[in-house]
C-alpha positions as semicolon CSV with decimal commas, in nm:
position;residue;x (nm);y (nm);z (nm)
1;M;0,664;-6,683;-4,888
2;L;0,984;-6,703;-5,140
3;A;1,230;-6,867;-4,982
4;I;0,977;-7,130;-4,930
5;K;0,887;-7,166;-5,288
6;K;1,239;-7,143;-5,364
7;Q;1,244;-7,510;-5,142
8;A;0,981;-7,658;-5,309
9;L;1,200;-7,586;-5,662
10;A;1,485;-7,706;-5,525
11;S;1,363;-8,020;-5,431
12;A;1,138;-8,053;-5,657
13;S;1,459;-8,094;-5,881
14;R;1,605;-8,336;-5,669
15;V;1,284;-8,618;-5,794
16;L;1,410;-8,873;-6,020
17;L;1,143;-8,973;-6,300
18;R;1,057;-9,368;-6,268
19;T;0,852;-9,591;-6,494
20;G;0,526;-9,780;-6,297
21;V;0,259;-9,940;-6,374
22;L;-0,064;-9,866;-6,173
23;S;-0,253;-10,144;-6,132
24;G;-0,654;-10,126;-6,155
25;L;-0,738;-9,868;-6,293
26;A;-0,996;-9,922;-6,535
27;T;-0,763;-9,849;-6,850
28;G;-0,478;-10,075;-6,735
29;A;-0,253;-9,888;-6,920
30;A;0,128;-9,781;-6,783
31;R;0,215;-9,423;-6,572
32;A;0,531;-9,237;-6,560
33;Y;0,516;-9,071;-6,251
34;H;0,767;-8,871;-6,071
35;S;0,892;-9,044;-5,654
36;K;0,913;-8,782;-5,371
37;L;1,099;-9,090;-5,250
38;Y;1,323;-8,996;-4,983
39;K;1,654;-9,242;-4,832
40;S;1,646;-9,103;-4,488
41;S;1,449;-8,839;-4,264
42;D;1,759;-8,670;-4,246
43;E;1,740;-8,544;-4,610
44;A;1,404;-8,539;-4,614
45;I;1,391;-8,206;-4,364
46;E;1,702;-8,027;-4,579
47;G;1,528;-7,657;-4,619
48;V;1,382;-7,670;-4,223
49;K;1,522;-7,343;-4,049
50;S;1,537;-7,200;-3,765
51;G;1,220;-6,963;-3,710
52;N;1,058;-7,234;-3,957
53;T;0,612;-7,319;-3,803
54;L;0,620;-7,690;-3,795
55;L;0,235;-7,861;-3,827
56;I;0,301;-8,170;-3,626
57;G;0,099;-8,501;-3,679
58;G;0,004;-8,728;-3,427
59;F;-0,126;-8,780;-3,133
60;G;-0,003;-8,784;-2,725
61;L;0,250;-9,068;-2,903
62;C;0,004;-9,234;-3,105
63;G;0,076;-9,187;-3,477
64;I;0,368;-8,915;-3,483
65;P;0,634;-8,869;-3,732
66;E;0,913;-9,017;-3,474
67;N;1,249;-9,029;-3,729
68;L;1,138;-8,637;-3,900
69;L;1,142;-8,569;-3,500
70;K;1,478;-8,726;-3,427
71;A;1,626;-8,556;-3,747
72;I;1,514;-8,233;-3,601
73;A;1,595;-8,321;-3,278
74;R;1,943;-8,361;-3,428
75;R;1,982;-8,039;-3,645
76;K;2,099;-7,860;-3,278
77;D;2,089;-7,483;-3,555
78;I;1,764;-7,518;-3,628
79;Q;1,602;-7,327;-3,361
80;Q;1,262;-7,088;-3,209
81;L;1,120;-7,325;-3,420
82;T;0,677;-7,236;-3,372
83;A;0,521;-7,611;-3,323
84;V;0,184;-7,657;-3,447
85;S;0,068;-8,028;-3,211
86;N;-0,277;-8,128;-3,072
87;N;0,025;-8,176;-2,728
88;A;0,354;-8,279;-2,688
89;G;0,437;-8,592;-2,666
90;T;0,661;-8,707;-2,312
91;A;0,922;-8,566;-2,146
92;D;1,189;-8,765;-2,291
93;Y;0,982;-8,871;-2,689
94;G;0,821;-8,732;-2,991
95;L;0,797;-8,381;-2,974
96;G;0,897;-8,303;-2,575
97;T;1,277;-8,385;-2,700
98;L;1,251;-8,077;-2,904
99;L;1,145;-7,929;-2,577
100;Q;1,417;-8,039;-2,368
101;S;1,661;-7,908;-2,600
102;R;1,544;-7,598;-2,684
103;Q;1,468;-7,583;-3,055
104;I;1,110;-7,474;-3,003
105;K;1,021;-7,102;-2,884
106;R;0,582;-7,168;-2,935
107;M;0,391;-7,433;-2,908
108;V;0,013;-7,390;-3,058
109;S;-0,145;-7,696;-2,819
110;S;-0,451;-7,824;-2,715
111;Y;-0,322;-7,984;-2,353
112;V;-0,013;-8,003;-2,188
113;G;-0,084;-8,298;-2,030
114;E;0,123;-8,497;-1,777
115;N;0,400;-8,378;-1,956
116;K;0,620;-8,203;-1,682
117;E;0,835;-8,070;-1,894
118;F;0,674;-7,874;-2,095
119;S;0,427;-7,715;-1,777
120;R;0,769;-7,690;-1,573
121;Q;0,849;-7,435;-1,925
122;Y;0,572;-7,274;-1,991
123;L;0,528;-7,164;-1,618
124;G;0,883;-7,076;-1,583
125;G;0,843;-6,810;-1,913
126;E;1,109;-7,070;-2,081
127;L;0,784;-7,117;-2,368
128;E;0,580;-6,887;-2,566
129;V;0,203;-7,171;-2,546
130;E;-0,109;-7,123;-2,761
131;L;-0,394;-7,285;-2,570
132;L;-0,617;-7,365;-2,828
133;P;-0,957;-7,613;-2,827
134;Q;-0,865;-7,949;-2,965
135;G;-1,183;-7,932;-3,252
136;T;-1,052;-7,510;-3,358
137;I;-0,622;-7,643;-3,408
138;A;-0,787;-7,920;-3,615
139;E;-1,078;-7,675;-3,798
140;R;-0,799;-7,351;-3,853
141;V;-0,596;-7,632;-3,979
142;R;-0,798;-7,812;-4,220
143;S;-0,962;-7,496;-4,355
144;G;-0,604;-7,364;-4,428
145;G;-0,481;-7,636;-4,622
146;A;-0,802;-7,595;-4,789
147;G;-0,734;-7,238;-4,862
148;I;-1,032;-7,083;-4,601
149;P;-0,857;-6,766;-4,400
150;A;-1,149;-6,804;-4,159
151;F;-1,430;-6,932;-3,991
152;Y;-1,725;-6,895;-3,735
153;T;-1,723;-7,155;-3,421
154;L;-1,987;-7,179;-3,085
155;T;-1,662;-7,280;-2,874
156;G;-1,515;-7,158;-2,640
157;V;-1,788;-6,849;-2,698
158;G;-1,843;-6,648;-2,292
159;T;-1,480;-6,801;-2,252
160;Q;-1,127;-6,607;-2,201
161;V;-1,126;-6,767;-2,536
162;E;-1,382;-6,513;-2,639
163;T;-1,243;-6,179;-2,467
164;G;-0,873;-6,261;-2,420
165;G;-0,653;-6,292;-2,187
166;I;-0,535;-6,695;-2,180
167;P;-0,101;-6,613;-2,126
168;I;0,134;-6,723;-2,371
169;K;0,433;-6,624;-2,197
170;Y;0,517;-6,527;-1,851
171;N;0,812;-6,363;-1,770
172;K;1,005;-6,558;-1,426
173;E;0,856;-6,365;-1,186
174;G;0,494;-6,567;-1,279
175;E;0,368;-6,233;-1,393
176;V;0,232;-6,262;-1,719
177;V;0,440;-6,129;-2,094
178;I;0,222;-6,215;-2,404
179;A;-0,243;-6,300;-2,325
180;S;-0,412;-6,423;-2,641
181;E;-0,547;-6,122;-2,824
182;P;-0,948;-6,066;-2,804
183;R;-1,205;-6,301;-3,116
184;E;-1,383;-6,123;-3,337
185;T;-1,719;-6,284;-3,270
186;K;-2,047;-6,301;-3,456
187;V;-2,444;-6,323;-3,492
188;F;-2,540;-6,630;-3,643
189;N;-2,939;-6,728;-3,608
190;G;-2,949;-6,557;-3,253
191;R;-2,602;-6,729;-3,068
192;K;-2,250;-6,597;-3,094
193;Y;-1,985;-6,691;-3,279
194;L;-1,610;-6,667;-3,295
195;M;-1,431;-6,641;-3,548
196;E;-1,051;-6,842;-3,565
197;E;-0,855;-6,773;-3,894
198;G;-0,679;-7,067;-4,081
199;I;-0,375;-7,211;-3,962
200;V;-0,109;-7,344;-4,237
201;G;0,234;-7,482;-4,169
202;D;0,622;-7,382;-4,348
203;F;0,689;-7,785;-4,352
204;A;0,465;-8,035;-4,209
205;L;0,559;-8,388;-4,080
206;V;0,382;-8,624;-4,081
207;K;0,291;-9,065;-4,017
208;A;0,121;-9,299;-4,196
209;W;0,116;-9,651;-4,138
210;K;0,166;-9,697;-4,575
211;G;0,314;-9,475;-4,853
212;D;0,365;-9,486;-5,245
213;E;0,595;-9,292;-5,419
214;L;0,429;-9,103;-5,513
215;G;0,260;-9,012;-5,191
216;N;-0,015;-9,111;-5,103
217;L;-0,132;-9,244;-4,767
218;V;-0,315;-9,471;-4,578
219;F;-0,386;-9,468;-4,164
220;K;-0,406;-9,712;-3,939
221;Y;-0,731;-9,757;-3,663
222;A;-0,671;-9,426;-3,408
223;A;-0,319;-9,267;-3,607
224;S;-0,487;-9,083;-3,855
225;N;-0,564;-8,839;-3,624
226;F;-0,408;-8,414;-3,673
227;N;-0,219;-8,663;-3,935
228;A;-0,508;-8,699;-4,189
229;P;-0,621;-8,226;-4,127
230;M;-0,202;-8,168;-4,108
231;A;-0,100;-8,336;-4,383
232;T;-0,319;-8,107;-4,620
233;A;-0,188;-7,764;-4,470
234;G;0,232;-7,717;-4,498
235;K;0,353;-7,551;-4,766
236;I;0,589;-7,877;-4,820
237;T;0,463;-8,166;-4,629
238;I;0,721;-8,459;-4,510
239;A;0,538;-8,808;-4,482
240;E;0,700;-9,084;-4,303
241;V;0,600;-9,457;-4,348
242;E;0,622;-9,775;-4,156
243;E;0,577;-9,927;-4,529
244;I;0,676;-9,808;-4,877
245;V;0,459;-10,035;-5,098
246;P;0,449;-10,020;-5,506
247;V;0,227;-9,806;-5,774
248;G;-0,103;-9,995;-5,820
249;E;-0,037;-10,127;-5,453
250;L;-0,285;-9,940;-5,263
251;K;-0,651;-9,907;-5,412
252;P;-0,855;-9,542;-5,560
253;N;-1,068;-9,661;-5,227
254;E;-0,823;-9,759;-4,988
255;I;-0,580;-9,394;-4,948
256;H;-0,635;-9,161;-4,710
257;I;-0,438;-8,875;-4,800
258;S;-0,395;-8,760;-5,167
259;G;-0,040;-8,774;-5,258
260;I;-0,123;-8,435;-5,380
261;H;-0,066;-8,308;-5,085
262;V;0,256;-8,459;-5,018
263;H;0,544;-8,353;-5,140
264;R;0,835;-8,628;-4,989
265;I;0,776;-8,944;-4,827
266;L;1,050;-9,171;-4,646
267;K;1,001;-9,544;-4,469
268;G;1,086;-9,437;-4,156
269;E;1,452;-9,626;-4,054
270;T;1,334;-9,734;-3,696
271;Y;0,987;-9,739;-3,455
272;E;0,924;-9,733;-3,095
273;K;0,552;-9,660;-3,169
274;R;0,508;-9,627;-2,769
275;I;0,155;-9,615;-2,552
276;E;0,238;-9,312;-2,311
277;K;-0,123;-9,471;-2,091
278;L;-0,109;-9,893;-2,108
279;T;-0,414;-9,948;-1,951
280;L;-0,515;-10,293;-1,935
281;R;-0,857;-10,508;-1,875
282;R;-0,898;-10,519;-1,543
283;S;-1,143;-10,872;-1,370
284;A;-1,325;-10,799;-1,068
285;E;-1,081;-10,907;-0,817
286;E;-0,851;-10,684;-0,944
287;E;-1,023;-10,293;-0,860
288;S;-1,125;-10,497;-0,488
289;E;-0,769;-10,453;-0,466
290;L;-0,699;-10,054;-0,564
291;P;-0,670;-9,801;-0,410
292;E;-0,886;-9,589;-0,189
293;A;-0,945;-9,337;-0,423
294;M;-0,985;-9,539;-0,724
295;K;-1,212;-9,685;-0,591
296;Q;-1,408;-9,345;-0,500
297;R;-1,328;-9,226;-0,875
298;I;-1,516;-9,666;-1,014
299;H;-1,798;-9,518;-0,768
300;I;-1,918;-9,226;-0,906
301;I;-1,788;-9,355;-1,247
302;K;-2,045;-9,668;-1,230
303;R;-2,345;-9,391;-1,148
304;A;-2,208;-9,256;-1,407
305;A;-2,272;-9,535;-1,639
306;R;-2,674;-9,541;-1,584
307;E;-2,681;-9,281;-1,814
308;F;-2,608;-9,481;-2,053
309;Q;-2,931;-9,503;-2,261
310;D;-3,003;-9,781;-2,595
311;G;-2,885;-9,645;-2,942
312;M;-2,647;-9,311;-2,798
313;Y;-2,395;-9,198;-2,911
314;V;-2,136;-9,087;-2,632
315;N;-1,806;-8,928;-2,565
316;L;-1,622;-8,998;-2,322
317;G;-1,341;-8,724;-2,203
318;I;-1,018;-8,816;-2,030
319;G;-0,970;-8,933;-1,676
320;M;-1,281;-9,090;-1,469
321;P;-1,522;-9,100;-1,729
322;V;-1,334;-9,371;-1,993
323;L;-1,308;-9,593;-1,720
324;A;-1,748;-9,546;-1,718
325;S;-1,689;-9,772;-2,051
326;N;-1,635;-10,099;-1,921
327;Y;-1,941;-10,031;-1,692
328;I;-2,228;-10,021;-1,952
329;D;-2,512;-10,250;-1,943
330;P;-2,451;-10,567;-2,128
331;S;-2,782;-10,576;-2,246
332;I;-2,835;-10,200;-2,427
333;T;-2,601;-10,075;-2,676
334;V;-2,364;-9,768;-2,658
335;H;-2,216;-9,627;-2,922
336;L;-1,886;-9,481;-2,735
337;Q;-1,699;-9,172;-2,913
338;S;-1,365;-9,044;-2,872
339;E;-1,207;-8,717;-3,026
340;N;-0,907;-8,779;-3,132
341;G;-1,061;-9,065;-3,403
342;I;-1,273;-9,282;-3,290
343;L;-1,635;-9,385;-3,332
344;G;-1,768;-9,795;-3,153
345;M;-1,468;-9,776;-2,851
346;G;-1,524;-10,084;-2,667
347;P;-1,338;-10,161;-2,309
348;F;-0,947;-10,128;-2,264
349;P;-0,828;-10,450;-2,387
350;T;-0,592;-10,740;-2,242
351;A;-0,249;-10,819;-2,285
352;E;-0,291;-11,009;-2,654
353;E;-0,519;-10,702;-2,765
354;V;-0,270;-10,440;-2,741
355;D;-0,145;-10,201;-3,006
356;A;0,012;-9,884;-3,000
357;D;-0,255;-9,687;-3,304
358;L;-0,557;-9,778;-3,057
359;V;-0,550;-9,577;-2,795
360;N;-0,818;-9,310;-2,640
361;A;-0,848;-8,924;-2,586
362;G;-0,633;-8,984;-2,254
363;K;-0,345;-9,113;-2,432
364;E;-0,465;-9,501;-2,303
365;S;-0,466;-9,830;-2,516
366;V;-0,846;-9,869;-2,613
367;T;-1,022;-10,148;-2,869
368;V;-1,246;-10,094;-3,114
369;L;-1,608;-10,251;-3,153
370;P;-1,717;-10,491;-3,451
371;G;-1,875;-10,255;-3,648
372;G;-1,624;-9,939;-3,495
373;T;-1,446;-9,656;-3,719
374;C;-1,148;-9,465;-3,685
375;F;-1,116;-9,150;-3,837
376;S;-0,901;-8,793;-3,858
377;S;-0,972;-8,467;-3,587
378;D;-1,096;-8,267;-3,813
379;V;-1,385;-8,538;-3,891
380;S;-1,416;-8,613;-3,543
381;F;-1,540;-8,269;-3,407
382;G;-1,645;-8,210;-3,735
383;M;-1,942;-8,443;-3,542
384;I;-1,949;-8,276;-3,227
385;R;-2,020;-7,988;-3,319
386;G;-2,294;-8,100;-3,560
387;N;-2,465;-8,182;-3,264
388;R;-2,444;-8,549;-3,389
389;L;-2,365;-8,754;-2,987
390;D;-2,594;-8,712;-2,754
391;M;-2,385;-8,709;-2,460
392;T;-2,110;-8,584;-2,244
393;I;-1,866;-8,725;-1,937
394;L;-1,658;-8,471;-1,918
395;G;-1,472;-8,457;-1,545
396;G;-1,465;-8,116;-1,379
397;M;-1,321;-7,891;-1,134
398;Q;-1,581;-7,672;-1,027
399;V;-1,914;-7,610;-1,113
400;S;-2,130;-7,288;-1,076
401;S;-2,530;-7,340;-0,938
402;R;-2,649;-7,247;-1,261
403;G;-2,414;-7,490;-1,490
404;D;-2,063;-7,340;-1,597
405;L;-1,757;-7,556;-1,572
406;S;-1,391;-7,542;-1,587
407;N;-1,197;-7,852;-1,557
408;W;-0,848;-7,728;-1,774
409;M;-0,597;-7,489;-1,638
410;V;-0,558;-7,352;-1,224
411;P;-0,309;-7,004;-1,292
412;R;-0,016;-7,020;-1,270
413;K;0,028;-7,312;-1,073
414;M;-0,154;-7,590;-1,306
415;V;-0,225;-7,615;-1,686
416;K;-0,391;-7,988;-1,842
417;G;-0,564;-7,688;-2,134
418;M;-0,863;-7,669;-2,285
419;G;-0,776;-7,991;-2,492
420;G;-1,189;-8,037;-2,676
421;A;-1,411;-8,005;-2,306
422;M;-1,496;-7,625;-2,529
423;D;-1,640;-7,786;-2,817
424;L;-1,759;-8,058;-2,636
425;V;-2,027;-7,853;-2,420
426;S;-2,024;-7,587;-2,727
427;A;-2,286;-7,829;-2,893
428;P;-2,593;-7,743;-2,762
429;K;-2,773;-8,061;-2,830
430;S;-2,505;-8,266;-2,641
431;R;-2,646;-8,318;-2,261
432;V;-2,361;-8,295;-2,084
433;V;-2,264;-8,435;-1,761
434;V;-1,991;-8,380;-1,531
435;T;-1,884;-8,603;-1,272
436;M;-1,618;-8,500;-1,023
437;T;-1,518;-8,577;-0,662
438;H;-1,724;-8,361;-0,437
439;T;-1,489;-8,169;-0,234
440;S;-1,093;-8,091;-0,314
441;K;-0,839;-8,328;-0,143
442;D;-0,856;-8,023;0,138
443;G;-1,202;-8,037;0,181
444;S;-1,358;-7,755;-0,021
445;P;-1,653;-7,743;-0,248
446;K;-1,592;-7,839;-0,597
447;I;-1,975;-7,693;-0,641
448;L;-2,018;-7,371;-0,587
449;Q;-2,237;-7,032;-0,697
450;E;-1,960;-6,891;-0,873
451;N;-1,617;-7,011;-1,097
452;T;-1,347;-6,877;-0,988
453;L;-1,115;-7,092;-1,220
454;P;-1,110;-7,006;-1,587
455;L;-1,447;-7,150;-1,747
456;T;-1,464;-7,438;-2,004
457;G;-1,844;-7,339;-2,105
458;V;-2,125;-7,143;-2,021
459;Q;-2,436;-7,277;-1,821
460;C;-2,312;-7,584;-1,985
461;V;-2,359;-7,865;-1,745
462;D;-2,688;-8,067;-1,745
463;R;-2,644;-8,284;-1,481
464;I;-2,322;-8,351;-1,196
465;I;-2,293;-8,679;-1,044
466;T;-2,017;-8,689;-0,721
467;D;-1,956;-8,917;-0,471
468;K;-2,177;-8,786;-0,276
469;C;-2,464;-8,702;-0,472
470;V;-2,613;-8,619;-0,818
471;F;-2,762;-8,284;-0,956
472;D;-2,949;-8,147;-1,160
473;V;-2,941;-7,811;-1,332
474;I;-3,224;-7,604;-1,341
475;P;-3,236;-7,433;-1,619
476;N;-3,237;-7,006;-1,466
477;K;-3,391;-7,149;-1,153
478;G;-2,987;-7,343;-0,963
479;L;-2,921;-7,704;-0,899
480;L;-3,187;-7,966;-0,765
481;L;-3,040;-8,287;-0,548
482;R;-3,189;-8,580;-0,678
483;E;-2,976;-8,872;-0,530
484;L;-2,765;-8,990;-0,264
485;S;-2,530;-9,193;-0,256
486;Y;-2,503;-9,455;0,056
487;G;-2,447;-9,314;0,392
488;Q;-2,497;-8,922;0,272
489;T;-2,839;-8,697;0,418
490;V;-2,971;-8,382;0,249
491;D;-2,768;-8,216;0,545
492;S;-2,357;-8,403;0,466
493;I;-2,493;-8,196;0,098
494;R;-2,506;-7,883;0,219
495;A;-2,212;-7,849;0,453
496;S;-1,983;-7,972;0,164
497;T;-2,107;-7,724;-0,106
498;G;-2,100;-7,440;-0,195
499;C;-2,440;-7,281;-0,292
500;S;-2,749;-7,353;-0,274
501;F;-2,993;-7,539;-0,399
502;E;-3,307;-7,719;-0,437
503;V;-3,411;-8,120;-0,318
504;A;-3,629;-8,323;-0,501
505;S;-3,923;-8,431;-0,353
506;D;-3,819;-8,856;-0,387
507;V;-3,433;-8,805;-0,359
508;A;-3,309;-9,109;-0,160
509;E;-2,990;-9,340;-0,167
510;T;-2,967;-9,483;-0,471
511;Y;-2,513;-9,575;-0,539
């Protein structure tokens, strides 16, 4: 702590006193101000050292502090870092470059995703990874920045987040040598909650669209994501921006992060602004030419799109569920929420509509409909935990007969991370629909009496939609077969399902 204070004082002693005019204020008076502007990313990271905890803004590759991360990568003397970030970019860009250079000791993340190097180092025992629900990370960082030492949440109740034992570090033999600790719990209004502690970083590295020499920041579209909460929770916050504007040009009601949180600011040297998954809108003709596996997914999701009702607020999970945005009945209005900070999400863009600052939770390029809004990740998960959503559609690996869901890890083999799923299924008033293939590639059932994989949520699923049928989960009773896909029979469903179920009297082929 003392060392960090000394760094902050040293930084303050370097600040230049400049005179500027803050236009647009009621007084119209001139004002002297201290410039926080740095000339380069190399200069801006002065004081970062081995063993520091870094809070890294961005979501996938959207809104990442590209130049500051490159500057850290150039400093091979900086080692043994703890990086708090929703994920780790890609294997060859963003935070992934610091994994390649072995400068990170521990990642605190919610999602490993498709970063094969991240997964390889974790499963191979080379990297510590503390996996947390996405909304929990956002709120822990927001709380840390707000001086709140801890808070209680429903997210993770009944899972290994509560009981502990999630692998943090493997040895080379694949044995767990460090595991997560159990959480303290408390009951409020008859429901169990977990206690989570606030997170504060030695440094926060964030990226904004525009900023001024006072450190005021403005984000563009969905690039607010984790940048906004991270900016408030660094003992020293360093912001890189695409454009430095004169003090006073940003109107007070336009500023997303006040300069009080930002200690250093710079104009980024270069920006690639890569899009992790460039995804374009398909025509009906293009869909007809897709591989059979994709046609199967579209078959499932077209049925799932029938769940939408006029006026609903709905979250679509990554993977198959996000496809549903392309099949909404045009006669109704559905407000799609993406947990990385979009409400009013539209379909995939045309080539002309692509914007690197507009991606969904699956890091795919998207559009925003008229009337849509963008906001930070902590605000987004406040909507989710606050029961503002009517429904969430998620993918699944397994669902039990009582509605338990598993969709984030196969121990020692595959780890995606829980992402935002645990938060989404913990909202008690939001209907949960799971979309998935009925069986695994080897033909084994995914709908079981009891889950064998780590749980995402307990008794949280309301409906299951597969390529073969639709099940409803009836509380305290089990599964009820509601609909059949064309060509399926009750007997074929029994043969491919790993638990017993009841059959609705009006079951029929409907999709």
